[in-house]
Amino acid sequence: MVLKDAPHTMIRHRIVMLPDRTSRTLSEKEESYKLLQLKGGGYAGNLTVLGQDQAYVLGRSLRDMYIFRHRFLSEDYSAQDVSVQSTNINRTIVSARCVLAGMFGKERLNEKGGVEITVCELKDDFLLPNDMSCNVLAETIKFATSDMDNIGLMEDRLIIEKALGINSEATGVKINFDHLRDDLTSRIRTEASLDMPCGRTRLESGSGRHGKLDLWREVSGHSAA
């Protein structure tokens, strides 16, 4: 099962809202994720078991560096030495939990009574690019997610749609560059299938506005096949 809690990361933790240290309230962004139900039964924005394992491995790496190599931290978690803050999104809170489990160990942390993870309201959050508090960023995001045809990318869009076997004229739904990149990145990271129509493994053209389109190489950093 892809969406479940990895047992070795299940540490006791409390989530409190800054600045008043009140009980956590669900963010507007998390509420919006829940509106997008996926075919497998979950909703958008969840951290998979693979993602939890990756965060746990990161924690083990930080353990080796800061506890054993540099002797910067004790093997036992101390709130005086380590403070934990996350965005108020479930997947980032889970990521923090998994990193801590990797750094200090599930058993040791639970014996200590667990850890506290602080979050804040979305409008006050500085841990992510926040278009609610930055007008310039809001305008940039609006431009980046606008109709790509209006900024000269229609030819590139049609090339990609043809390679993927998508007929947007028939369906009335144009491919979204942001969503496509997210999908490809996710498939590459999880080693999922990248099969395309006609056995293609990459999308390319020498005539697009930006020259050769090679999304496989762009997203993964691999050389073209």
Short mmCIF file of C-alpha atoms in Angstrom, two decimals:
data_model
loop_
_atom_site.label_atom_id
_atom_site.label_comp_id
_atom_site.label_asym_id
_atom_site.label_seq_id
_atom_site.Cartn_x
_atom_site.Cartn_y
_atom_site.Cartn_z
CA MET A 1 0.00 0.00 0.00
CA VAL A 2 1.45 3.36 -1.05
CA LEU A 3 -0.45 5.60 1.39
CA LYS A 4 0.16 4.38 4.93
CA ASP A 5 2.39 5.26 7.86
CA ALA A 6 5.85 3.66 7.86
CA PRO A 7 5.99 1.90 11.27
CA HIS A 8 9.63 2.80 11.99
CA THR A 9 8.76 6.51 11.76
CA MET A 10 5.79 6.49 14.14
CA ILE A 11 7.02 8.70 16.95
CA ARG A 12 4.86 10.52 19.47
CA HIS A 13 4.53 14.17 18.52
CA ARG A 14 2.45 17.24 19.29
CA ILE A 15 1.54 19.91 16.75
CA VAL A 16 1.03 23.46 18.02
CA MET A 17 0.23 26.70 16.22
CA LEU A 18 2.44 29.76 16.54
CA PRO A 19 2.49 32.38 17.92
CA ASP A 20 0.03 31.46 20.69
CA ARG A 21 0.88 27.74 20.89
CA THR A 22 -2.76 26.77 20.35
CA SER A 23 -4.08 23.52 18.91
CA ARG A 24 -3.48 23.06 15.22
CA THR A 25 -6.18 24.03 12.73
CA LEU A 26 -6.18 22.59 9.22
CA SER A 27 -4.80 24.99 6.61
CA GLU A 28 -6.76 26.20 3.60
CA LYS A 29 -4.22 24.51 1.34
CA GLU A 30 -4.72 21.14 3.03
CA GLU A 31 -8.48 21.57 2.66
CA SER A 32 -8.01 22.22 -1.07
CA TYR A 33 -5.94 19.02 -1.42
CA LYS A 34 -8.79 16.99 0.05
CA LEU A 35 -11.06 18.15 -2.75
CA LEU A 36 -8.85 16.31 -5.25
CA GLN A 37 -9.63 12.66 -4.62
CA LEU A 38 -7.37 10.16 -6.38
CA LYS A 39 -8.37 6.84 -7.95
CA GLY A 40 -6.48 4.85 -5.33
CA GLY A 41 -8.64 6.25 -2.54
CA GLY A 42 -6.35 8.95 -1.19
CA TYR A 43 -6.27 12.65 -1.93
CA ALA A 44 -3.63 14.92 -3.45
CA GLY A 45 -0.62 16.07 -1.46
CA ASN A 46 -0.04 12.96 0.67
CA LEU A 47 3.44 11.66 1.46
CA THR A 48 3.85 8.09 0.24
CA VAL A 49 5.64 5.32 2.13
CA LEU A 50 8.59 5.80 -0.21
CA GLY A 51 8.69 9.50 0.68
CA GLN A 52 8.58 8.63 4.38
CA ASP A 53 11.46 6.18 3.96
CA GLN A 54 13.48 8.81 2.09
CA ALA A 55 12.92 11.32 4.90
CA TYR A 56 13.92 8.66 7.44
CA VAL A 57 17.14 7.96 5.52
CA LEU A 58 17.84 11.70 5.50
CA GLY A 59 17.45 11.66 9.27
CA ARG A 60 19.96 8.81 9.55
CA SER A 61 22.40 10.79 7.45
CA LEU A 62 21.96 13.85 9.68
CA ARG A 63 22.46 11.57 12.70
CA ASP A 64 25.80 10.37 11.36
CA MET A 65 26.91 13.93 10.62
CA TYR A 66 25.75 15.91 13.65
CA ILE A 67 25.75 13.26 16.40
CA PHE A 68 28.59 10.88 15.58
CA ARG A 69 30.97 12.73 13.26
CA HIS A 70 30.87 16.29 14.61
CA ARG A 71 29.54 15.52 18.12
CA PHE A 72 27.31 18.57 17.75
CA LEU A 73 24.20 16.93 19.24
CA SER A 74 23.51 14.32 21.87
CA GLU A 75 22.08 10.95 20.88
CA ASP A 76 19.04 11.85 22.98
CA TYR A 77 16.63 14.44 21.64
CA SER A 78 16.48 17.69 23.61
CA ALA A 79 14.02 20.50 22.88
CA GLN A 80 16.71 22.93 24.07
CA ASP A 81 19.03 21.78 21.29
CA VAL A 82 16.59 21.00 18.48
CA SER A 83 13.44 22.92 17.57
CA VAL A 84 11.17 21.65 14.82
CA GLN A 85 8.99 23.84 12.63
CA SER A 86 6.99 22.76 9.60
CA THR A 87 4.57 24.28 7.15
CA ASN A 88 0.99 23.53 8.16
CA ILE A 89 0.65 20.79 5.55
CA ASN A 90 0.26 17.13 6.49
CA ARG A 91 3.03 15.85 4.20
CA THR A 92 5.63 18.27 5.56
CA ILE A 93 4.65 17.49 9.15
CA VAL A 94 5.02 13.78 8.34
CA SER A 95 8.40 14.53 6.71
CA ALA A 96 9.57 16.22 9.90
CA ARG A 97 8.38 13.23 11.93
CA CYS A 98 10.30 10.81 9.70
CA VAL A 99 13.52 12.85 9.77
CA LEU A 100 13.37 13.00 13.57
CA ALA A 101 12.77 9.25 13.77
CA GLY A 102 15.86 8.73 11.64
CA MET A 103 17.99 11.13 13.68
CA PHE A 104 17.10 10.03 17.19
CA GLY A 105 15.36 6.66 16.80
CA LYS A 106 11.71 5.82 17.34
CA GLU A 107 12.21 4.08 20.69
CA ARG A 108 14.43 6.79 22.20
CA LEU A 109 12.04 9.56 21.16
CA ASN A 110 8.96 7.78 22.47
CA GLU A 111 10.70 7.08 25.79
CA LYS A 112 11.36 10.83 26.05
CA GLY A 113 7.67 11.59 25.54
CA GLY A 114 7.90 12.54 21.89
CA VAL A 115 8.58 15.88 20.22
CA GLU A 116 6.80 19.14 19.52
CA ILE A 117 6.37 20.35 15.94
CA THR A 118 5.32 23.98 15.49
CA VAL A 119 3.33 25.34 12.55
CA CYS A 120 1.70 28.68 11.78
CA GLU A 121 -1.14 30.13 9.73
CA LEU A 122 -0.57 30.02 5.98
CA LYS A 123 -0.58 33.81 5.66
CA ASP A 124 2.32 34.02 8.13
CA ASP A 125 4.32 31.06 6.84
CA PHE A 126 7.88 31.83 5.71
CA LEU A 127 8.95 28.23 5.04
CA LEU A 128 7.44 28.14 1.55
CA PRO A 129 7.09 30.56 -1.37
CA ASN A 130 4.05 32.35 0.02
CA ASP A 131 1.94 34.24 -2.49
CA MET A 132 -0.41 35.30 0.32
CA SER A 133 2.24 37.60 1.77
CA CYS A 134 4.16 38.58 -1.40
CA ASN A 135 2.34 40.37 -4.22
CA VAL A 136 5.27 39.97 -6.63
CA LEU A 137 5.27 36.20 -6.12
CA ALA A 138 1.49 36.10 -6.54
CA GLU A 139 1.79 37.83 -9.92
CA THR A 140 4.64 35.53 -10.96
CA ILE A 141 2.64 32.41 -10.11
CA LYS A 142 -0.39 33.80 -11.93
CA PHE A 143 1.74 34.34 -15.03
CA ALA A 144 3.43 30.93 -14.79
CA THR A 145 0.12 29.08 -14.50
CA SER A 146 -1.71 31.09 -17.14
CA ASP A 147 -2.69 29.75 -20.55
CA MET A 148 0.67 28.85 -22.09
CA ASP A 149 -0.66 29.57 -25.56
CA ASN A 150 -0.84 33.25 -24.65
CA ILE A 151 2.89 33.43 -23.96
CA GLY A 152 4.06 31.71 -27.13
CA LEU A 153 4.17 28.07 -26.03
CA MET A 154 1.33 26.67 -28.12
CA GLU A 155 3.71 24.95 -30.55
CA ASP A 156 5.58 23.25 -27.73
CA ARG A 157 2.29 22.20 -26.11
CA LEU A 158 1.08 20.59 -29.34
CA ILE A 159 4.39 18.71 -29.73
CA ILE A 160 4.09 17.25 -26.23
CA GLU A 161 0.41 16.40 -26.63
CA LYS A 162 1.13 14.58 -29.89
CA ALA A 163 3.93 12.58 -28.25
CA LEU A 164 1.60 11.59 -25.40
CA GLY A 165 -1.28 10.74 -27.70
CA ILE A 166 -3.48 13.56 -26.38
CA ASN A 167 -5.99 15.32 -28.64
CA SER A 168 -6.84 18.54 -26.81
CA GLU A 169 -8.96 19.78 -29.70
CA ALA A 170 -11.26 16.79 -29.26
CA THR A 171 -11.34 16.85 -25.45
CA GLY A 172 -11.17 20.60 -24.93
CA VAL A 173 -8.55 20.07 -22.20
CA LYS A 174 -5.03 21.35 -22.85
CA ILE A 175 -2.02 19.78 -21.18
CA ASN A 176 -0.67 21.73 -18.21
CA PHE A 177 3.13 22.11 -18.21
CA ASP A 178 3.35 22.35 -14.42
CA HIS A 179 1.26 19.23 -13.89
CA LEU A 180 3.20 17.33 -16.55
CA ARG A 181 6.53 18.14 -14.92
CA ASP A 182 5.19 17.12 -11.49
CA ASP A 183 3.91 13.84 -12.93
CA LEU A 184 7.18 12.99 -14.68
CA THR A 185 9.26 13.94 -11.65
CA SER A 186 7.11 11.73 -9.43
CA ARG A 187 7.34 8.78 -11.83
CA ILE A 188 11.12 9.09 -12.10
CA ARG A 189 11.62 9.39 -8.35
CA THR A 190 9.43 6.34 -7.69
CA GLU A 191 10.77 4.43 -10.71
CA ALA A 192 7.25 4.18 -12.12
CA SER A 193 6.59 3.49 -15.78
CA LEU A 194 7.47 6.22 -18.26
CA ASP A 195 5.93 4.38 -21.20
CA MET A 196 4.67 6.61 -23.98
CA PRO A 197 2.78 5.98 -27.22
CA CYS A 198 4.80 4.29 -29.97
CA GLY A 199 7.42 3.15 -27.45
CA ARG A 200 8.90 6.63 -27.02
CA THR A 201 10.98 7.29 -23.94
CA ARG A 202 11.44 11.02 -24.49
CA LEU A 203 9.71 13.98 -26.08
CA GLU A 204 11.72 15.98 -28.53
CA SER A 205 11.47 18.32 -31.46
CA GLY A 206 13.85 20.56 -33.31
CA SER A 207 11.18 23.02 -34.36
CA GLY A 208 9.64 24.15 -31.07
CA ARG A 209 9.95 27.73 -29.87
CA HIS A 210 12.61 26.65 -27.39
CA GLY A 211 14.32 24.25 -29.78
CA LYS A 212 14.68 20.64 -28.72
CA LEU A 213 12.19 19.50 -26.10
CA ASP A 214 13.61 16.66 -24.06
CA LEU A 215 11.54 16.40 -20.89
CA TRP A 216 13.13 13.15 -19.76
CA ARG A 217 16.56 14.75 -19.72
CA GLU A 218 15.24 18.02 -18.28
CA VAL A 219 13.37 16.43 -15.39
CA SER A 220 15.75 13.62 -14.47
CA GLY A 221 19.14 15.02 -15.40
CA HIS A 222 19.83 11.91 -17.51
CA SER A 223 21.40 11.98 -20.94
CA ALA A 224 19.01 11.44 -23.81
CA ALA A 225 18.49 7.79 -24.66
#
